[in-house]
Amino acid sequence: MKDNIYLDYAATTPVDPRVVVAMEPYWSEVYGNSASIHAYGREAAKSLEAARGQVADVLGCHPTEIVFTAGGTESDNLAIRGVAWAARMARRGNHLITTPIEHHAVGQTIDQLRDRFGFEVTVVAVDTHGLVDPDEIGRSIRDDTVLISVMYANNEVGTIQPLAEISQIARSHDVPLHTDAVQGGGKLDLDVNRLDVDLLTLSAHKFYGPKGIGVLYARREMALAPTITGGEQERGRRPGTVNVASAVGLATALRLAEEERVSESSRLAALRDRLIGGVLARVPDAQLSGHPTERLADNASFVFRGCDGEALILGLDLAGVAASTGAACTTGDPEPSFVLTAMGFEPEWGIGSLRLTLGRWTTREHIDRVLQLLPGVVEETRCH
Ligand SMILES: Cc1ncc(COP(=O)(O)O)c(C=O)c1O
């Protein structure tokens, strides 16, 4: 794998060696259960609370508003189902608003609330760049709306949503706003006051932390029914013995990413633009997917007419380049992704999608090698 090129950082990132070092003591030295009242437990609890404080510093919130979960999927589930169930119990309303390009962790949770629990759902359309219109969200709000869930940045095409405008509208109608910020973690401003969101999801493995640990920020006054039942950990919002090693890893990774965010984003944006410019210049019948400017610094995604995305990924893999067609979780699905379909791409284009996502160890040499390789691989996988 040494000479291979990894361009799938949006699927997952390697753990930063500094994060590995920070986590090391928590496997066999500081191993107490953070809920135990003896010295071992208190030592673990101290580290857990320090980690919580570090996360709260980056998000600009109070530490008690941070819930550690087992990842982005669980945080999304807790946010959406937790708010919906709490609203149902208080008879506050029955209506949810979302977009058609959310990750399945959001989309399937909302579908289940609609299909099995009788909630009503408005799915606000996106434009050809994957942008949602905040005014359309405003027009969809009803007296019984209990939650709006709009992702911060899309995992497939990298489009960044106008969250501040959406939150203004949500606030003016007094409707809570959740954002799945999994793809924004370590890349975008996560200050919850500037964003003015009520709930925000993060996942450590997208910003050089370990897998299987996430965060849900939930504003103090949010009524949130626990979706897992058990003990009193995480103030009853997420029962279960807390994974202190991973919480420390997440907090360290987030702090490092935040410290390096501005410089790393401009380095990546320059490489991304070189890649986008090169691909569009060298590959015929190619289009950029996602927004031309409002996009993540690490995301270059394309559609190639008459191309088979799966074959393209396999061809690149044979050439030593790891990439993705749409979201990692939909790989293996021969249909155009639901994201590209919602953006209006015809199957002739949508099936031939390629997502190249850059990261901390991507170099200019990597980009140039991919630019040399890609035109040939695309041609081989076109259905002539
Ligand atoms: C936008 C988005 N939300 C949620 C998730 C799920 O996060 P996790 O893998 O931590 O469950 C992902 C992972 O790909 C994602 O990209």
mmCIF file of N, CA and C in Angstrom, residues 186-290:
data_model
loop_
_atom_site.group_PDB
_atom_site.id
_atom_site.type_symbol
_atom_site.label_atom_id
_atom_site.label_comp_id
_atom_site.label_asym_id
_atom_site.label_seq_id
_atom_site.Cartn_x
_atom_site.Cartn_y
_atom_site.Cartn_z
ATOM 1 N N GLY A 186 -13.576 19.414 11.653
ATOM 2 C CA GLY A 186 -12.164 19.671 11.383
ATOM 3 C C GLY A 186 -11.937 20.481 10.119
ATOM 4 N N LYS A 187 -13.011 20.804 9.391
ATOM 5 C CA LYS A 187 -12.846 21.521 8.111
ATOM 6 C C LYS A 187 -13.571 22.850 8.113
ATOM 7 N N LEU A 188 -14.693 22.940 8.818
ATOM 8 C CA LEU A 188 -15.507 24.165 8.802
ATOM 9 C C LEU A 188 -15.619 24.707 10.230
ATOM 10 N N ASP A 189 -16.057 25.963 10.329
ATOM 11 C CA ASP A 189 -16.305 26.569 11.632
ATOM 12 C C ASP A 189 -17.402 25.780 12.344
ATOM 13 N N LEU A 190 -17.106 25.322 13.554
ATOM 14 C CA LEU A 190 -18.082 24.504 14.284
ATOM 15 C C LEU A 190 -18.685 25.252 15.466
ATOM 16 N N ASP A 191 -18.473 26.576 15.543
ATOM 17 C CA ASP A 191 -18.995 27.331 16.678
ATOM 18 C C ASP A 191 -20.526 27.340 16.629
ATOM 19 N N VAL A 192 -21.132 26.702 17.618
ATOM 20 C CA VAL A 192 -22.591 26.507 17.560
ATOM 21 C C VAL A 192 -23.358 27.812 17.761
ATOM 22 N N ASN A 193 -22.699 28.824 18.334
ATOM 23 C CA ASN A 193 -23.388 30.110 18.496
ATOM 24 C C ASN A 193 -23.368 30.893 17.199
ATOM 25 N N ARG A 194 -22.222 30.850 16.513
ATOM 26 C CA ARG A 194 -22.185 31.520 15.198
ATOM 27 C C ARG A 194 -23.137 30.814 14.228
ATOM 28 N N LEU A 195 -23.141 29.487 14.277
ATOM 29 C CA LEU A 195 -24.043 28.736 13.390
ATOM 30 C C LEU A 195 -25.482 28.830 13.878
ATOM 31 N N ASP A 196 -25.614 29.054 15.182
ATOM 32 C CA ASP A 196 -26.931 29.151 15.828
ATOM 33 C C ASP A 196 -27.790 27.904 15.593
ATOM 34 N N VAL A 197 -27.163 26.750 15.831
ATOM 35 C CA VAL A 197 -27.916 25.495 15.723
ATOM 36 C C VAL A 197 -28.211 24.959 17.132
ATOM 37 N N ASP A 198 -29.196 24.091 17.232
ATOM 38 C CA ASP A 198 -29.587 23.532 18.533
ATOM 39 C C ASP A 198 -28.990 22.155 18.759
ATOM 40 N N LEU A 199 -28.712 21.464 17.659
ATOM 41 C CA LEU A 199 -28.140 20.120 17.755
ATOM 42 C C LEU A 199 -27.134 19.966 16.616
ATOM 43 N N LEU A 200 -25.992 19.345 16.912
ATOM 44 C CA LEU A 200 -24.959 19.195 15.881
ATOM 45 C C LEU A 200 -24.254 17.852 16.078
ATOM 46 N N THR A 201 -24.077 17.147 14.978
ATOM 47 C CA THR A 201 -23.471 15.805 14.991
ATOM 48 C C THR A 201 -22.037 15.836 14.478
ATOM 49 N N LEU A 202 -21.145 15.130 15.180
ATOM 50 C CA LEU A 202 -19.766 14.970 14.717
ATOM 51 C C LEU A 202 -19.349 13.508 14.831
ATOM 52 N N SER A 203 -18.355 13.118 14.034
ATOM 53 C CA SER A 203 -17.823 11.759 14.103
ATOM 54 C C SER A 203 -16.303 11.826 14.006
ATOM 55 N N ALA A 204 -15.613 11.208 14.971
ATOM 56 C CA ALA A 204 -14.157 11.386 15.082
ATOM 57 C C ALA A 204 -13.369 10.833 13.892
ATOM 58 N N HIS A 205 -13.887 9.756 13.276
ATOM 59 C CA HIS A 205 -13.049 9.116 12.248
ATOM 60 C C HIS A 205 -12.981 9.908 10.945
ATOM 61 N N LYS A 206 -13.708 11.031 10.899
ATOM 62 C CA LYS A 206 -13.613 11.889 9.718
ATOM 63 C C LYS A 206 -12.565 12.979 9.923
ATOM 64 N N PHE A 207 -12.078 13.135 11.158
ATOM 65 C CA PHE A 207 -11.038 14.157 11.366
ATOM 66 C C PHE A 207 -9.819 13.587 12.121
ATOM 67 N N TYR A 208 -9.403 12.392 11.677
ATOM 68 C CA TYR A 208 -8.151 11.795 12.149
ATOM 69 C C TYR A 208 -8.225 11.314 13.585
ATOM 70 N N GLY A 209 -9.455 11.005 14.027
ATOM 71 C CA GLY A 209 -9.660 10.370 15.324
ATOM 72 C C GLY A 209 -10.075 8.925 15.112
ATOM 73 N N PRO A 210 -10.355 8.214 16.221
ATOM 74 C CA PRO A 210 -10.726 6.795 16.089
ATOM 75 C C PRO A 210 -12.144 6.590 15.567
ATOM 76 N N LYS A 211 -12.401 5.399 15.063
ATOM 77 C CA LYS A 211 -13.753 5.055 14.613
ATOM 78 C C LYS A 211 -14.610 4.660 15.817
ATOM 79 N N GLY A 212 -15.929 4.780 15.638
ATOM 80 C CA GLY A 212 -16.831 4.320 16.696
ATOM 81 C C GLY A 212 -16.987 5.288 17.846
ATOM 82 N N ILE A 213 -16.700 6.558 17.634
ATOM 83 C CA ILE A 213 -16.969 7.566 18.662
ATOM 84 C C ILE A 213 -17.453 8.840 17.969
ATOM 85 N N GLY A 214 -18.497 9.394 18.527
ATOM 86 C CA GLY A 214 -19.048 10.623 17.967
ATOM 87 C C GLY A 214 -19.508 11.544 19.067
ATOM 88 N N VAL A 215 -20.013 12.679 18.649
ATOM 89 C CA VAL A 215 -20.510 13.674 19.591
ATOM 90 C C VAL A 215 -21.875 14.137 19.103
ATOM 91 N N LEU A 216 -22.771 14.325 20.058
ATOM 92 C CA LEU A 216 -23.955 15.125 19.748
ATOM 93 C C LEU A 216 -23.908 16.350 20.650
ATOM 94 N N TYR A 217 -23.884 17.523 20.023
ATOM 95 C CA TYR A 217 -24.096 18.745 20.788
ATOM 96 C C TYR A 217 -25.607 18.933 20.870
ATOM 97 N N ALA A 218 -26.123 19.119 22.074
ATOM 98 C CA ALA A 218 -27.561 19.388 22.253
ATOM 99 C C ALA A 218 -27.699 20.582 23.186
ATOM 100 N N ARG A 219 -28.222 21.672 22.655
ATOM 101 C CA ARG A 219 -28.408 22.891 23.461
ATOM 102 C C ARG A 219 -29.151 22.544 24.752
ATOM 103 N N ARG A 220 -28.721 23.208 25.815
ATOM 104 C CA ARG A 220 -29.169 22.826 27.156
ATOM 105 C C ARG A 220 -30.684 22.668 27.262
ATOM 106 N N GLU A 221 -31.405 23.577 26.631
ATOM 107 C CA GLU A 221 -32.857 23.539 26.836
ATOM 108 C C GLU A 221 -33.594 22.560 25.893
ATOM 109 N N MET A 222 -32.810 21.836 25.064
ATOM 110 C CA MET A 222 -33.462 20.879 24.147
ATOM 111 C C MET A 222 -34.047 19.691 24.901
ATOM 112 N N ALA A 223 -35.322 19.427 24.682
ATOM 113 C CA ALA A 223 -35.921 18.212 25.247
ATOM 114 C C ALA A 223 -35.530 17.051 24.334
ATOM 115 N N LEU A 224 -34.877 16.065 24.917
ATOM 116 C CA LEU A 224 -34.311 14.969 24.130
ATOM 117 C C LEU A 224 -34.622 13.652 24.839
ATOM 118 N N ALA A 225 -35.461 12.816 24.234
ATOM 119 C CA ALA A 225 -35.730 11.509 24.843
ATOM 120 C C ALA A 225 -34.574 10.586 24.487
ATOM 121 N N PRO A 226 -34.023 9.836 25.454
ATOM 122 C CA PRO A 226 -32.933 8.914 25.102
ATOM 123 C C PRO A 226 -33.447 7.842 24.143
ATOM 124 N N THR A 227 -32.603 7.470 23.173
ATOM 125 C CA THR A 227 -33.050 6.444 22.223
ATOM 126 C C THR A 227 -32.451 5.088 22.582
ATOM 127 N N ILE A 228 -31.504 5.101 23.518
ATOM 128 C CA ILE A 228 -30.995 3.848 24.093
ATOM 129 C C ILE A 228 -31.370 3.928 25.569
ATOM 130 N N THR A 229 -31.877 2.840 26.110
ATOM 131 C CA THR A 229 -32.237 2.892 27.528
ATOM 132 C C THR A 229 -31.225 2.099 28.335
ATOM 133 N N GLY A 230 -30.984 2.552 29.543
ATOM 134 C CA GLY A 230 -29.982 1.913 30.393
ATOM 135 C C GLY A 230 -29.674 2.803 31.577
ATOM 136 N N GLY A 231 -28.376 2.971 31.836
ATOM 137 C CA GLY A 231 -27.952 3.720 33.022
ATOM 138 C C GLY A 231 -28.035 5.227 32.838
ATOM 139 N N GLU A 232 -27.344 5.907 33.732
ATOM 140 C CA GLU A 232 -27.462 7.366 33.801
ATOM 141 C C GLU A 232 -26.297 8.093 33.121
ATOM 142 N N GLN A 233 -25.433 7.312 32.412
ATOM 143 C CA GLN A 233 -24.270 7.958 31.803
ATOM 144 C C GLN A 233 -24.693 9.062 30.835
ATOM 145 N N GLU A 234 -23.781 10.013 30.645
ATOM 146 C CA GLU A 234 -24.043 11.147 29.742
ATOM 147 C C GLU A 234 -25.382 11.825 30.089
ATOM 148 N N ARG A 235 -25.590 11.995 31.402
ATOM 149 C CA ARG A 235 -26.801 12.641 31.927
ATOM 150 C C ARG A 235 -28.072 11.950 31.438
ATOM 151 N N GLY A 236 -27.975 10.660 31.281
ATOM 152 C CA GLY A 236 -29.146 9.875 30.891
ATOM 153 C C GLY A 236 -29.477 9.971 29.410
ATOM 154 N N ARG A 237 -28.699 10.785 28.683
ATOM 155 C CA ARG A 237 -29.036 10.944 27.270
ATOM 156 C C ARG A 237 -28.421 9.848 26.412
ATOM 157 N N ARG A 238 -27.349 9.214 26.950
ATOM 158 C CA ARG A 238 -26.724 8.126 26.191
ATOM 159 C C ARG A 238 -26.146 7.114 27.187
ATOM 160 N N PRO A 239 -27.020 6.217 27.657
ATOM 161 C CA PRO A 239 -26.577 5.230 28.633
ATOM 162 C C PRO A 239 -25.488 4.305 28.076
ATOM 163 N N GLY A 240 -24.726 3.706 28.964
ATOM 164 C CA GLY A 240 -23.666 2.775 28.564
ATOM 165 C C GLY A 240 -22.324 3.287 29.054
ATOM 166 N N THR A 241 -21.439 2.375 29.448
ATOM 167 C CA THR A 241 -20.112 2.762 29.921
ATOM 168 C C THR A 241 -19.408 3.573 28.840
ATOM 169 N N VAL A 242 -18.891 4.720 29.229
ATOM 170 C CA VAL A 242 -18.320 5.608 28.215
ATOM 171 C C VAL A 242 -16.940 5.109 27.791
ATOM 172 N N ASN A 243 -16.690 5.220 26.496
ATOM 173 C CA ASN A 243 -15.417 4.817 25.910
ATOM 174 C C ASN A 243 -14.425 5.980 26.090
ATOM 175 N N VAL A 244 -13.756 5.980 27.256
ATOM 176 C CA VAL A 244 -12.919 7.133 27.606
ATOM 177 C C VAL A 244 -11.740 7.280 26.638
ATOM 178 N N ALA A 245 -11.106 6.156 26.289
ATOM 179 C CA ALA A 245 -9.962 6.227 25.363
ATOM 180 C C ALA A 245 -10.372 6.935 24.072
ATOM 181 N N SER A 246 -11.511 6.553 23.546
ATOM 182 C CA SER A 246 -11.940 7.143 22.280
ATOM 183 C C SER A 246 -12.409 8.581 22.447
ATOM 184 N N ALA A 247 -13.007 8.881 23.609
ATOM 185 C CA ALA A 247 -13.423 10.275 23.851
ATOM 186 C C ALA A 247 -12.186 11.170 23.894
ATOM 187 N N VAL A 248 -11.120 10.676 24.533
ATOM 188 C CA VAL A 248 -9.868 11.434 24.568
ATOM 189 C C VAL A 248 -9.319 11.568 23.145
ATOM 190 N N GLY A 249 -9.404 10.487 22.382
ATOM 191 C CA GLY A 249 -8.936 10.526 20.993
ATOM 192 C C GLY A 249 -9.719 11.527 20.167
ATOM 193 N N LEU A 250 -11.034 11.515 20.338
ATOM 194 C CA LEU A 250 -11.876 12.451 19.577
ATOM 195 C C LEU A 250 -11.512 13.895 19.929
ATOM 196 N N ALA A 251 -11.405 14.148 21.233
ATOM 197 C CA ALA A 251 -11.138 15.528 21.676
ATOM 198 C C ALA A 251 -9.773 16.004 21.179
ATOM 199 N N THR A 252 -8.769 15.117 21.240
ATOM 200 C CA THR A 252 -7.424 15.490 20.777
ATOM 201 C C THR A 252 -7.451 15.762 19.275
ATOM 202 N N ALA A 253 -8.110 14.870 18.547
ATOM 203 C CA ALA A 253 -8.178 15.023 17.088
ATOM 204 C C ALA A 253 -8.896 16.316 16.708
ATOM 205 N N LEU A 254 -9.955 16.627 17.436
ATOM 206 C CA LEU A 254 -10.727 17.827 17.111
ATOM 207 C C LEU A 254 -9.913 19.091 17.401
ATOM 208 N N ARG A 255 -9.215 19.060 18.534
ATOM 209 C CA ARG A 255 -8.393 20.226 18.896
ATOM 210 C C ARG A 255 -7.294 20.448 17.844
ATOM 211 N N LEU A 256 -6.614 19.361 17.458
ATOM 212 C CA LEU A 256 -5.539 19.484 16.460
ATOM 213 C C LEU A 256 -6.096 19.984 15.122
ATOM 214 N N ALA A 257 -7.228 19.411 14.736
ATOM 215 C CA ALA A 257 -7.816 19.804 13.446
ATOM 216 C C ALA A 257 -8.215 21.275 13.474
ATOM 217 N N GLU A 258 -8.726 21.711 14.617
ATOM 218 C CA GLU A 258 -9.148 23.109 14.726
ATOM 219 C C GLU A 258 -7.924 24.034 14.662
ATOM 220 N N GLU A 259 -6.842 23.633 15.345
ATOM 221 C CA GLU A 259 -5.627 24.458 15.318
ATOM 222 C C GLU A 259 -5.080 24.605 13.904
ATOM 223 N N GLU A 260 -5.218 23.535 13.126
ATOM 224 C CA GLU A 260 -4.604 23.531 11.791
ATOM 225 C C GLU A 260 -5.615 23.828 10.683
ATOM 226 N N ARG A 261 -6.845 24.119 11.088
ATOM 227 C CA ARG A 261 -7.948 24.170 10.116
ATOM 228 C C ARG A 261 -7.737 25.196 9.002
ATOM 229 N N VAL A 262 -7.373 26.412 9.379
ATOM 230 C CA VAL A 262 -7.316 27.470 8.365
ATOM 231 C C VAL A 262 -6.184 27.196 7.370
ATOM 232 N N SER A 263 -4.991 26.857 7.900
ATOM 233 C CA SER A 263 -3.861 26.643 6.983
ATOM 234 C C SER A 263 -4.079 25.374 6.149
ATOM 235 N N GLU A 264 -4.584 24.326 6.789
ATOM 236 C CA GLU A 264 -4.791 23.065 6.067
ATOM 237 C C GLU A 264 -5.886 23.225 4.998
ATOM 238 N N SER A 265 -6.923 24.011 5.321
ATOM 239 C CA SER A 265 -7.997 24.199 4.339
ATOM 240 C C SER A 265 -7.471 24.912 3.105
ATOM 241 N N SER A 266 -6.590 25.903 3.295
ATOM 242 C CA SER A 266 -6.140 26.602 2.086
ATOM 243 C C SER A 266 -5.169 25.730 1.293
ATOM 244 N N ARG A 267 -4.372 24.907 1.996
ATOM 245 C CA ARG A 267 -3.491 23.976 1.273
ATOM 246 C C ARG A 267 -4.339 22.993 0.454
ATOM 247 N N LEU A 268 -5.365 22.435 1.097
ATOM 248 C CA LEU A 268 -6.199 21.447 0.403
ATOM 249 C C LEU A 268 -7.002 22.068 -0.735
ATOM 250 N N ALA A 269 -7.502 23.291 -0.504
ATOM 251 C CA ALA A 269 -8.306 23.935 -1.559
ATOM 252 C C ALA A 269 -7.459 24.153 -2.817
ATOM 253 N N ALA A 270 -6.179 24.485 -2.627
ATOM 254 C CA ALA A 270 -5.302 24.691 -3.789
ATOM 255 C C ALA A 270 -5.101 23.367 -4.540
ATOM 256 N N LEU A 271 -4.887 22.284 -3.786
ATOM 257 C CA LEU A 271 -4.721 20.966 -4.425
ATOM 258 C C LEU A 271 -6.020 20.528 -5.106
ATOM 259 N N ARG A 272 -7.137 20.765 -4.402
ATOM 260 C CA ARG A 272 -8.455 20.403 -4.963
ATOM 261 C C ARG A 272 -8.681 21.137 -6.291
ATOM 262 N N ASP A 273 -8.356 22.439 -6.319
ATOM 263 C CA ASP A 273 -8.602 23.216 -7.535
ATOM 264 C C ASP A 273 -7.698 22.755 -8.676
ATOM 265 N N ARG A 274 -6.475 22.364 -8.325
ATOM 266 C CA ARG A 274 -5.569 21.816 -9.342
ATOM 267 C C ARG A 274 -6.161 20.522 -9.925
ATOM 268 N N LEU A 275 -6.717 19.713 -9.030
ATOM 269 C CA LEU A 275 -7.311 18.443 -9.452
ATOM 270 C C LEU A 275 -8.560 18.690 -10.320
ATOM 271 N N ILE A 276 -9.422 19.585 -9.855
ATOM 272 C CA ILE A 276 -10.657 19.855 -10.610
ATOM 273 C C ILE A 276 -10.315 20.425 -11.992
ATOM 274 N N GLY A 277 -9.443 21.418 -12.004
ATOM 275 C CA GLY A 277 -9.057 22.043 -13.277
ATOM 276 C C GLY A 277 -8.451 21.019 -14.224
ATOM 277 N N GLY A 278 -7.574 20.177 -13.683
ATOM 278 C CA GLY A 278 -6.884 19.169 -14.500
ATOM 279 C C GLY A 278 -7.850 18.149 -15.073
ATOM 280 N N VAL A 279 -8.778 17.674 -14.249
ATOM 281 C CA VAL A 279 -9.725 16.646 -14.718
ATOM 282 C C VAL A 279 -10.621 17.231 -15.808
ATOM 283 N N LEU A 280 -11.161 18.440 -15.565
ATOM 284 C CA LEU A 280 -12.081 19.018 -16.554
ATOM 285 C C LEU A 280 -11.356 19.331 -17.862
ATOM 286 N N ALA A 281 -10.056 19.638 -17.777
ATOM 287 C CA ALA A 281 -9.295 19.938 -18.994
ATOM 288 C C ALA A 281 -8.923 18.669 -19.760
ATOM 289 N N ARG A 282 -8.693 17.567 -19.039
ATOM 290 C CA ARG A 282 -8.157 16.372 -19.703
ATOM 291 C C ARG A 282 -9.192 15.323 -20.062
ATOM 292 N N VAL A 283 -10.320 15.299 -19.330
ATOM 293 C CA VAL A 283 -11.295 14.230 -19.570
ATOM 294 C C VAL A 283 -12.502 14.807 -20.314
ATOM 295 N N PRO A 284 -12.779 14.294 -21.531
ATOM 296 C CA PRO A 284 -13.970 14.792 -22.233
ATOM 297 C C PRO A 284 -15.251 14.312 -21.547
ATOM 298 N N ASP A 285 -16.347 15.018 -21.785
ATOM 299 C CA ASP A 285 -17.653 14.648 -21.216
ATOM 300 C C ASP A 285 -17.591 14.475 -19.698
ATOM 301 N N ALA A 286 -16.980 15.444 -19.054
ATOM 302 C CA ALA A 286 -16.875 15.419 -17.585
ATOM 303 C C ALA A 286 -17.493 16.684 -17.017
ATOM 304 N N GLN A 287 -18.145 16.557 -15.876
ATOM 305 C CA GLN A 287 -18.686 17.733 -15.183
ATOM 306 C C GLN A 287 -18.319 17.649 -13.715
ATOM 307 N N LEU A 288 -18.117 18.808 -13.118
ATOM 308 C CA LEU A 288 -17.956 18.860 -11.670
ATOM 309 C C LEU A 288 -19.340 18.653 -11.058
ATOM 310 N N SER A 289 -19.440 17.851 -10.007
ATOM 311 C CA SER A 289 -20.729 17.779 -9.291
ATOM 312 C C SER A 289 -20.582 18.518 -7.972
ATOM 313 N N GLY A 290 -21.695 19.120 -7.523
ATOM 314 C CA GLY A 290 -21.626 19.943 -6.312
ATOM 315 C C GLY A 290 -21.396 21.395 -6.685
#
